[in-house]
């Protein structure tokens, strides 16, 4: 087997082997069972709850928990706006970087709060160290927000009948102290030993091989990049993200960052099975997600390894594959693997430039974000998948003439209405945003560096990335304008909080219903048949919603290239 392909297999297998025990550990954390980190973090958590006035023993219903989630995120938004707009006079600014404009600060703050990190600025010149540290704080709390939300779902399906879904702040704090911080320390240490800087000094003055004196940006990179991937945030400390040699110096760091960004999304699937004591169901969900991911990944690896035939016709050697916009230290295979992993999981970090991929590779990245439930971001991946489970259960129930049920609870009109609204919100935000931008040339085509079909793909990708809370981009787009900052900022907020509140509301309503014991006529949801049914629903909704737009973009670009 090609050594590069062996590396991809190893990345997936190592992630899976680490995710299974981590999932069991997470289930214990959310189940308030004893863990080996209690001796360290119990006193810290008790101190926090004492000074904040929060009673950790008091559980709330789904409405109270979601109100707490939205309220604390709004506080972080206000604080972020202040810091980013005033960072020019705030401390830890050795390079004298200016404050952000209001529209850029609006976009950046919302983007990091919602776990997207859609960056319309260049990290090393757009932020002070103080600004970077606040964004690193947001990368912890945005990840913990998604994890706390899915913990409520765990509780709802574990209890037979209840209104008590636990306490948002308890799950939130435990997600940070027991999961994110310990693993971030491990990942950050690995990056540090591989060459990522960790300093608060300003730029280093160096002399390059041509004898020129240049200033090289550094900073607390290792700590920032660790949570960037572990929390599926994706925001780069530098403008070129993980293609930058300080963020991602070696193949070992690349391997570490890849495992880190997939680890918790994998683990939460298994944690669900451990928590509700239905491990077979978690394996069914993981299998469906893996079929989707591996299919998209295999195609991208094949497309990028084949190279660009247009360059071959010009006499170029394409034996290394399509290397435009890619780092030679990673190669086309590892870059292609990353391109799908980062869009499937909603990390949004890049170790190569997505704008330079082959047209059908770009289409697969778009599809990964449009589907938005193959693993997904920390916590929200399962929430998005839950919506499709509800739809699949309802359709299956109609097909066999039974009242739809899931885990002993009847699926009725109210749950179906919420599920349909959430399922249709995602394509609405993507397609409406792209259509409005394309309709107004001063906002759309005027910001493009590429004409025709690829230019349309750039606009479509930006709204898809924002609506999927991803953050990656086709960087031929000039996105730091008031239109792009405000339009995508609105899409970011709507696409984060409604898809969290919706599934939690569904499970909260189901938790209040009478539990129905399984019988011979119960629809089994942990079988391969139901898994394929769910996959079919996912693909059908994606095809109906997005195929026309994909035809105008990457598919048309591909057909044009092969007919020349």
Tab-separated table of C-alpha atoms in Angstrom, residues 1-422:
chain	number	residue	atom	x	y	z
A	1	UNK	CA	0.000	0.000	0.000
A	2	UNK	CA	1.172	3.529	-0.774
A	3	UNK	CA	2.787	4.952	2.376
A	4	UNK	CA	0.628	8.098	2.174
A	5	UNK	CA	-2.583	6.050	2.066
A	6	UNK	CA	-1.324	3.944	4.975
A	7	UNK	CA	-0.957	7.180	6.929
A	8	UNK	CA	-4.633	8.016	6.298
A	9	UNK	CA	-5.762	4.597	7.502
A	10	UNK	CA	-3.619	5.032	10.605
A	11	UNK	CA	-5.174	8.462	11.324
A	12	UNK	CA	-8.684	7.014	11.261
A	13	UNK	CA	-7.846	3.883	13.249
A	14	UNK	CA	-5.919	5.749	15.968
A	15	UNK	CA	-8.781	8.227	16.348
A	16	UNK	CA	-11.297	5.387	16.697
A	17	UNK	CA	-9.173	3.492	19.219
A	18	UNK	CA	-8.812	6.610	21.373
A	19	UNK	CA	-12.456	7.643	20.979
A	20	UNK	CA	-14.002	4.486	22.428
A	21	UNK	CA	-12.448	4.768	25.933
A	22	UNK	CA	-12.855	8.546	25.812
A	23	UNK	CA	-16.555	8.059	25.085
A	24	UNK	CA	-16.875	5.828	28.133
A	25	UNK	CA	-15.090	8.470	30.212
A	26	UNK	CA	-17.368	11.264	28.926
A	27	UNK	CA	-20.421	9.181	29.812
A	28	UNK	CA	-19.091	8.913	33.367
A	29	UNK	CA	-18.461	12.674	33.533
A	30	UNK	CA	-21.990	13.532	32.378
A	31	UNK	CA	-23.427	10.779	34.581
A	32	UNK	CA	-21.730	12.420	37.605
A	33	UNK	CA	-19.778	9.252	38.333
A	34	UNK	CA	-16.332	9.285	39.930
A	35	UNK	CA	-13.353	9.832	37.620
A	36	UNK	CA	-9.609	10.081	38.208
A	37	UNK	CA	-9.650	13.879	37.712
A	38	UNK	CA	-12.122	14.529	40.547
A	39	UNK	CA	-9.381	15.164	43.081
A	40	UNK	CA	-8.032	18.031	40.961
A	41	UNK	CA	-11.166	19.676	39.623
A	42	UNK	CA	-13.815	19.084	42.296
A	43	UNK	CA	-12.500	21.924	44.520
A	44	UNK	CA	-12.270	24.280	41.529
A	45	UNK	CA	-15.821	23.527	40.430
A	46	UNK	CA	-17.199	23.893	43.974
A	47	UNK	CA	-15.485	27.273	44.302
A	48	UNK	CA	-16.943	28.435	40.972
A	49	UNK	CA	-20.478	27.392	41.877
A	50	UNK	CA	-20.186	28.992	45.315
A	51	UNK	CA	-19.157	32.419	43.998
A	52	UNK	CA	-21.616	32.310	41.104
A	53	UNK	CA	-24.604	31.340	43.224
A	54	UNK	CA	-25.463	28.357	41.012
A	55	UNK	CA	-26.829	25.281	42.757
A	56	UNK	CA	-25.213	22.327	40.927
A	57	UNK	CA	-27.688	19.900	42.488
A	58	UNK	CA	-30.706	21.678	41.029
A	59	UNK	CA	-31.767	20.424	37.596
A	60	UNK	CA	-33.699	22.462	35.057
A	61	UNK	CA	-36.150	21.706	32.269
A	62	UNK	CA	-35.148	22.195	28.631
A	63	UNK	CA	-36.458	25.786	28.442
A	64	UNK	CA	-34.489	26.929	31.486
A	65	UNK	CA	-31.323	25.285	30.213
A	66	UNK	CA	-31.639	26.878	26.781
A	67	UNK	CA	-32.299	30.299	28.314
A	68	UNK	CA	-29.090	29.941	30.326
A	69	UNK	CA	-27.200	28.897	27.179
A	70	UNK	CA	-28.378	31.891	25.136
A	71	UNK	CA	-27.912	34.392	27.982
A	72	UNK	CA	-24.281	33.505	28.733
A	73	UNK	CA	-23.414	33.521	25.041
A	74	UNK	CA	-24.884	37.017	24.700
A	75	UNK	CA	-22.616	38.233	27.524
A	76	UNK	CA	-19.589	36.786	25.717
A	77	UNK	CA	-20.700	38.560	22.527
A	78	UNK	CA	-20.817	41.976	24.196
A	79	UNK	CA	-17.425	41.447	25.817
A	80	UNK	CA	-15.922	40.265	22.538
A	81	UNK	CA	-17.135	43.316	20.641
A	82	UNK	CA	-15.514	45.588	23.225
A	83	UNK	CA	-12.166	43.766	23.204
A	84	UNK	CA	-11.799	43.453	19.436
A	85	UNK	CA	-12.778	47.051	18.697
A	86	UNK	CA	-10.434	48.425	21.392
A	87	UNK	CA	-7.476	46.045	21.245
A	88	UNK	CA	-5.214	48.860	19.984
A	89	UNK	CA	-4.992	50.316	23.527
A	90	UNK	CA	-5.568	47.146	25.540
A	91	UNK	CA	-2.574	45.186	26.934
A	92	UNK	CA	-0.564	42.409	25.206
A	93	UNK	CA	-0.233	44.214	21.895
A	94	UNK	CA	3.542	44.318	21.238
A	95	UNK	CA	3.049	44.607	17.461
A	96	UNK	CA	0.609	47.561	17.796
A	97	UNK	CA	-2.178	45.906	15.807
A	98	UNK	CA	-5.216	48.194	15.346
A	99	UNK	CA	-8.726	47.656	16.674
A	100	UNK	CA	-11.289	46.057	14.372
A	101	UNK	CA	-14.066	47.905	12.583
A	102	UNK	CA	-17.557	47.373	14.002
A	103	UNK	CA	-18.728	45.065	11.201
A	104	UNK	CA	-15.572	42.929	11.324
A	105	UNK	CA	-15.712	42.704	15.139
A	106	UNK	CA	-19.398	41.713	14.847
A	107	UNK	CA	-18.579	38.901	12.435
A	108	UNK	CA	-15.498	37.708	14.321
A	109	UNK	CA	-17.131	37.683	17.749
A	110	UNK	CA	-20.236	35.832	16.608
A	111	UNK	CA	-18.126	33.440	14.556
A	112	UNK	CA	-16.020	32.371	17.524
A	113	UNK	CA	-18.986	32.226	19.899
A	114	UNK	CA	-20.862	29.852	17.594
A	115	UNK	CA	-17.869	27.504	17.122
A	116	UNK	CA	-17.430	28.534	13.475
A	117	UNK	CA	-14.365	30.824	13.431
A	118	UNK	CA	-15.051	32.217	9.982
A	119	UNK	CA	-12.074	34.562	9.789
A	120	UNK	CA	-12.371	37.658	7.608
A	121	UNK	CA	-9.010	38.912	8.919
A	122	UNK	CA	-5.419	37.661	9.028
A	123	UNK	CA	-4.578	36.464	12.536
A	124	UNK	CA	-1.017	37.758	12.854
A	125	UNK	CA	-1.884	41.286	11.705
A	126	UNK	CA	-5.557	41.534	12.702
A	127	UNK	CA	-5.339	40.667	16.387
A	128	UNK	CA	-3.277	41.516	19.445
A	129	UNK	CA	-2.236	38.735	21.802
A	130	UNK	CA	-4.990	39.897	24.141
A	131	UNK	CA	-7.516	39.507	21.307
A	132	UNK	CA	-6.093	36.081	20.445
A	133	UNK	CA	-6.396	34.984	24.091
A	134	UNK	CA	-10.028	36.064	24.230
A	135	UNK	CA	-10.732	34.126	21.062
A	136	UNK	CA	-8.970	31.128	22.600
A	137	UNK	CA	-11.308	31.499	25.596
A	138	UNK	CA	-14.258	31.499	23.182
A	139	UNK	CA	-12.924	28.336	21.566
A	140	UNK	CA	-13.174	26.598	24.939
A	141	UNK	CA	-16.618	27.904	25.860
A	142	UNK	CA	-18.179	27.450	22.408
A	143	UNK	CA	-17.078	23.814	22.357
A	144	UNK	CA	-18.335	23.308	25.910
A	145	UNK	CA	-21.680	24.893	24.963
A	146	UNK	CA	-22.268	22.273	22.260
A	147	UNK	CA	-21.145	19.483	24.583
A	148	UNK	CA	-23.432	20.678	27.400
A	149	UNK	CA	-26.361	20.805	24.976
A	150	UNK	CA	-25.854	17.204	23.876
A	151	UNK	CA	-25.537	16.159	27.530
A	152	UNK	CA	-29.165	17.262	27.998
A	153	UNK	CA	-30.119	14.928	25.143
A	154	UNK	CA	-28.270	12.084	26.852
A	155	UNK	CA	-30.239	12.666	30.065
A	156	UNK	CA	-33.556	12.943	28.218
A	157	UNK	CA	-33.180	9.515	26.634
A	158	UNK	CA	-31.781	7.854	29.750
A	159	UNK	CA	-34.689	8.790	32.018
A	160	UNK	CA	-38.019	7.126	31.329
A	161	UNK	CA	-40.168	10.153	32.218
A	162	UNK	CA	-38.780	13.457	33.485
A	163	UNK	CA	-38.647	17.213	33.032
A	164	UNK	CA	-35.259	17.465	34.732
A	165	UNK	CA	-32.542	17.469	32.027
A	166	UNK	CA	-29.737	18.436	34.397
A	167	UNK	CA	-28.062	21.798	34.863
A	168	UNK	CA	-26.506	23.535	31.846
A	169	UNK	CA	-23.732	25.149	33.875
A	170	UNK	CA	-22.719	21.848	35.498
A	171	UNK	CA	-22.365	20.127	32.124
A	172	UNK	CA	-20.685	23.223	30.717
A	173	UNK	CA	-18.038	23.463	33.445
A	174	UNK	CA	-17.366	19.727	33.470
A	175	UNK	CA	-16.900	19.759	29.678
A	176	UNK	CA	-14.108	22.300	30.107
A	177	UNK	CA	-12.407	21.008	33.242
A	178	UNK	CA	-12.734	17.249	32.765
A	179	UNK	CA	-12.429	16.954	28.972
A	180	UNK	CA	-11.203	19.988	27.026
A	181	UNK	CA	-8.430	21.311	29.276
A	182	UNK	CA	-6.674	17.975	30.017
A	183	UNK	CA	-6.610	16.850	26.388
A	184	UNK	CA	-5.638	20.348	25.191
A	185	UNK	CA	-2.587	20.231	27.464
A	186	UNK	CA	-1.522	16.945	25.849
A	187	UNK	CA	-2.080	18.191	22.289
A	188	UNK	CA	-0.411	21.544	22.990
A	189	UNK	CA	2.645	19.817	24.457
A	190	UNK	CA	3.026	17.648	21.360
A	191	UNK	CA	2.799	20.728	19.132
A	192	UNK	CA	5.304	22.584	21.303
A	193	UNK	CA	7.874	19.805	20.960
A	194	UNK	CA	7.309	19.765	17.195
A	195	UNK	CA	8.159	23.447	16.810
A	196	UNK	CA	5.014	25.513	17.420
A	197	UNK	CA	5.908	28.736	19.310
A	198	UNK	CA	4.594	29.513	22.784
A	199	UNK	CA	5.596	33.074	23.701
A	200	UNK	CA	4.208	36.537	24.413
A	201	UNK	CA	7.120	38.316	22.761
A	202	UNK	CA	6.544	40.381	19.640
A	203	UNK	CA	7.786	39.634	16.143
A	204	UNK	CA	11.214	38.062	15.699
A	205	UNK	CA	13.675	39.840	13.424
A	206	UNK	CA	15.423	37.306	11.163
A	207	UNK	CA	17.638	37.393	8.092
A	208	UNK	CA	16.463	35.126	5.305
A	209	UNK	CA	18.571	33.202	2.780
A	210	UNK	CA	18.520	36.179	0.416
A	211	UNK	CA	20.040	38.412	3.091
A	212	UNK	CA	16.833	40.381	3.713
A	213	UNK	CA	15.812	41.433	7.212
A	214	UNK	CA	12.213	40.436	7.892
A	215	UNK	CA	9.886	40.332	10.914
A	216	UNK	CA	8.306	36.951	11.695
A	217	UNK	CA	5.139	36.797	13.801
A	218	UNK	CA	5.082	34.399	16.753
A	219	UNK	CA	2.900	34.185	19.864
A	220	UNK	CA	1.124	31.647	22.103
A	221	UNK	CA	0.516	29.409	19.098
A	222	UNK	CA	0.720	25.907	20.602
A	223	UNK	CA	-2.036	26.534	23.178
A	224	UNK	CA	-4.278	28.247	20.616
A	225	UNK	CA	-3.972	25.486	18.005
A	226	UNK	CA	-4.647	22.714	20.547
A	227	UNK	CA	-8.153	23.894	21.457
A	228	UNK	CA	-8.724	25.081	17.903
A	229	UNK	CA	-8.785	21.438	16.803
A	230	UNK	CA	-9.946	19.635	19.908
A	231	UNK	CA	-13.044	21.854	20.142
A	232	UNK	CA	-13.662	21.676	16.357
A	233	UNK	CA	-13.272	25.449	16.272
A	234	UNK	CA	-10.747	25.841	13.455
A	235	UNK	CA	-9.724	29.468	13.859
A	236	UNK	CA	-6.115	29.970	12.804
A	237	UNK	CA	-3.603	31.943	14.838
A	238	UNK	CA	-2.091	32.860	11.449
A	239	UNK	CA	-3.904	33.789	8.272
A	240	UNK	CA	-2.954	30.581	6.469
A	241	UNK	CA	-4.178	28.462	9.383
A	242	UNK	CA	-2.645	24.981	9.647
A	243	UNK	CA	-0.790	25.425	6.369
A	244	UNK	CA	1.490	27.769	8.349
A	245	UNK	CA	4.729	26.087	9.526
A	246	UNK	CA	4.306	27.474	13.052
A	247	UNK	CA	0.788	26.091	13.445
A	248	UNK	CA	1.596	22.785	11.773
A	249	UNK	CA	5.364	22.247	11.492
A	250	UNK	CA	5.649	18.521	10.686
A	251	UNK	CA	3.765	15.424	9.594
A	252	UNK	CA	3.591	14.439	13.284
A	253	UNK	CA	1.870	17.723	14.160
A	254	UNK	CA	-0.427	17.230	11.167
A	255	UNK	CA	-1.291	13.729	12.421
A	256	UNK	CA	-1.891	15.070	15.949
A	257	UNK	CA	-4.149	17.893	14.775
A	258	UNK	CA	-6.126	15.523	12.565
A	259	UNK	CA	-6.742	13.080	15.409
A	260	UNK	CA	-7.554	15.935	17.794
A	261	UNK	CA	-10.255	17.455	15.614
A	262	UNK	CA	-11.999	14.094	15.056
A	263	UNK	CA	-11.577	12.723	18.571
A	264	UNK	CA	-14.453	14.260	20.551
A	265	UNK	CA	-17.051	14.015	17.725
A	266	UNK	CA	-16.214	10.291	17.525
A	267	UNK	CA	-16.198	9.901	21.307
A	268	UNK	CA	-19.564	11.603	21.858
A	269	UNK	CA	-21.265	9.041	19.629
A	270	UNK	CA	-19.926	6.249	21.841
A	271	UNK	CA	-20.632	8.276	24.984
A	272	UNK	CA	-24.307	8.361	23.944
A	273	UNK	CA	-24.407	4.577	23.780
A	274	UNK	CA	-22.628	4.154	27.118
A	275	UNK	CA	-24.809	6.785	28.835
A	276	UNK	CA	-28.196	5.351	27.808
A	277	UNK	CA	-26.855	1.764	27.856
A	278	UNK	CA	-27.511	1.169	24.157
A	279	UNK	CA	-24.076	0.605	22.701
A	280	UNK	CA	-25.466	-1.088	19.598
A	281	UNK	CA	-27.348	2.115	18.728
A	282	UNK	CA	-24.169	4.185	19.024
A	283	UNK	CA	-22.334	1.788	16.682
A	284	UNK	CA	-25.202	2.056	14.189
A	285	UNK	CA	-24.996	5.851	14.270
A	286	UNK	CA	-21.201	5.756	13.976
A	287	UNK	CA	-21.403	3.365	11.013
A	288	UNK	CA	-23.776	5.665	9.094
A	289	UNK	CA	-21.593	8.694	9.795
A	290	UNK	CA	-18.464	6.774	8.780
A	291	UNK	CA	-20.000	5.620	5.496
A	292	UNK	CA	-20.664	9.253	4.627
A	293	UNK	CA	-17.237	10.482	5.700
A	294	UNK	CA	-15.203	7.691	4.112
A	295	UNK	CA	-17.100	7.960	0.814
A	296	UNK	CA	-16.404	11.688	0.503
A	297	UNK	CA	-12.821	11.278	1.709
A	298	UNK	CA	-11.994	8.448	-0.720
A	299	UNK	CA	-13.263	10.498	-3.657
A	300	UNK	CA	-11.257	13.575	-2.666
A	301	UNK	CA	-8.072	11.547	-2.212
A	302	UNK	CA	-8.589	9.993	-5.662
A	303	UNK	CA	-9.341	13.326	-7.350
A	304	UNK	CA	-6.346	15.113	-5.809
A	305	UNK	CA	-3.903	12.240	-6.352
A	306	UNK	CA	-4.886	12.118	-10.031
A	307	UNK	CA	-3.613	15.667	-10.472
A	308	UNK	CA	-4.766	18.447	-12.760
A	309	UNK	CA	-4.954	17.236	-16.385
A	310	UNK	CA	-4.768	20.825	-17.640
A	311	UNK	CA	-1.278	21.138	-16.147
A	312	UNK	CA	-0.267	17.801	-17.639
A	313	UNK	CA	-1.261	19.019	-21.088
A	314	UNK	CA	1.126	21.947	-20.555
A	315	UNK	CA	3.968	19.512	-19.898
A	316	UNK	CA	3.996	19.678	-16.081
A	317	UNK	CA	4.793	16.614	-13.994
A	318	UNK	CA	1.689	15.722	-11.946
A	319	UNK	CA	3.000	12.515	-10.381
A	320	UNK	CA	2.596	14.050	-6.901
A	321	UNK	CA	-1.041	14.868	-7.626
A	322	UNK	CA	-2.715	18.265	-7.599
A	323	UNK	CA	-0.217	20.178	-5.460
A	324	UNK	CA	-1.496	23.691	-6.121
A	325	UNK	CA	-2.135	25.319	-2.729
A	326	UNK	CA	-0.781	22.317	-0.808
A	327	UNK	CA	2.250	21.796	1.426
A	328	UNK	CA	4.839	19.279	0.216
A	329	UNK	CA	5.420	18.130	3.803
A	330	UNK	CA	1.867	16.747	3.886
A	331	UNK	CA	1.302	15.772	0.256
A	332	UNK	CA	-1.921	15.529	-1.725
A	333	UNK	CA	-3.335	12.517	0.170
A	334	UNK	CA	-3.083	13.902	3.722
A	335	UNK	CA	-4.325	17.283	2.481
A	336	UNK	CA	-7.343	15.691	0.782
A	337	UNK	CA	-8.130	13.677	3.923
A	338	UNK	CA	-7.981	16.877	5.974
A	339	UNK	CA	-10.218	18.734	3.498
A	340	UNK	CA	-13.108	16.329	4.081
A	341	UNK	CA	-12.480	15.782	7.798
A	342	UNK	CA	-12.491	19.523	8.487
A	343	UNK	CA	-15.739	20.079	6.543
A	344	UNK	CA	-17.549	16.960	7.766
A	345	UNK	CA	-16.667	17.694	11.391
A	346	UNK	CA	-17.198	21.463	11.076
A	347	UNK	CA	-13.704	22.283	12.299
A	348	UNK	CA	-13.008	24.523	9.320
A	349	UNK	CA	-9.235	24.603	9.774
A	350	UNK	CA	-7.172	24.053	6.630
A	351	UNK	CA	-3.728	22.687	5.882
A	352	UNK	CA	-4.115	23.557	2.197
A	353	UNK	CA	-6.115	26.071	0.189
A	354	UNK	CA	-9.557	24.686	-0.629
A	355	UNK	CA	-9.965	27.177	-3.467
A	356	UNK	CA	-7.219	25.311	-5.381
A	357	UNK	CA	-8.803	21.849	-5.260
A	358	UNK	CA	-10.273	20.098	-8.277
A	359	UNK	CA	-13.925	21.052	-8.970
A	360	UNK	CA	-15.456	17.783	-7.736
A	361	UNK	CA	-13.270	17.849	-4.618
A	362	UNK	CA	-14.711	21.280	-3.889
A	363	UNK	CA	-18.184	19.834	-4.414
A	364	UNK	CA	-17.504	17.117	-1.839
A	365	UNK	CA	-16.369	19.699	0.690
A	366	UNK	CA	-19.571	21.628	0.069
A	367	UNK	CA	-21.627	18.441	0.441
A	368	UNK	CA	-19.914	17.629	3.737
A	369	UNK	CA	-21.033	20.988	5.135
A	370	UNK	CA	-24.470	20.884	3.501
A	371	UNK	CA	-25.223	17.490	5.068
A	372	UNK	CA	-23.681	18.687	8.343
A	373	UNK	CA	-24.297	15.555	10.434
A	374	UNK	CA	-21.504	13.092	9.595
A	375	UNK	CA	-19.796	13.375	13.017
A	376	UNK	CA	-20.282	17.153	13.014
A	377	UNK	CA	-18.907	19.618	15.545
A	378	UNK	CA	-18.535	18.750	19.221
A	379	UNK	CA	-22.041	18.082	20.507
A	380	UNK	CA	-23.961	19.581	17.616
A	381	UNK	CA	-23.103	16.709	15.271
A	382	UNK	CA	-25.319	14.368	17.282
A	383	UNK	CA	-27.993	17.063	17.599
A	384	UNK	CA	-28.108	17.449	13.810
A	385	UNK	CA	-28.167	13.673	13.336
A	386	UNK	CA	-31.026	13.408	15.829
A	387	UNK	CA	-33.217	15.522	13.539
A	388	UNK	CA	-32.725	13.011	10.729
A	389	UNK	CA	-33.408	10.103	13.100
A	390	UNK	CA	-36.751	11.709	13.991
A	391	UNK	CA	-37.599	12.103	10.301
A	392	UNK	CA	-36.504	8.535	9.513
A	393	UNK	CA	-38.539	7.129	12.427
A	394	UNK	CA	-41.621	9.036	11.277
A	395	UNK	CA	-41.285	7.876	7.668
A	396	UNK	CA	-40.580	4.287	8.745
A	397	UNK	CA	-43.590	4.327	11.033
A	398	UNK	CA	-45.827	5.431	8.171
A	399	UNK	CA	-44.401	2.688	5.942
A	400	UNK	CA	-45.246	-0.097	8.418
A	401	UNK	CA	-48.467	1.441	9.712
A	402	UNK	CA	-47.326	2.091	13.286
A	403	UNK	CA	-47.150	5.143	15.506
A	404	UNK	CA	-43.547	6.384	15.201
A	405	UNK	CA	-41.491	5.720	18.342
A	406	UNK	CA	-37.882	6.320	19.301
A	407	UNK	CA	-36.338	4.861	22.458
A	408	UNK	CA	-39.752	4.272	24.004
A	409	UNK	CA	-41.269	7.690	23.233
A	410	UNK	CA	-43.935	8.483	20.650
A	411	UNK	CA	-42.977	10.935	17.902
A	412	UNK	CA	-45.972	13.213	17.391
A	413	UNK	CA	-46.855	16.340	15.428
A	414	UNK	CA	-45.050	18.845	17.660
A	415	UNK	CA	-41.710	16.996	17.458
A	416	UNK	CA	-42.067	16.537	13.699
A	417	UNK	CA	-42.756	20.235	13.144
A	418	UNK	CA	-39.641	21.223	15.076
A	419	UNK	CA	-37.548	18.633	13.213
A	420	UNK	CA	-38.755	19.859	9.814
A	421	UNK	CA	-38.094	23.517	10.674
A	422	UNK	CA	-34.523	22.678	11.728
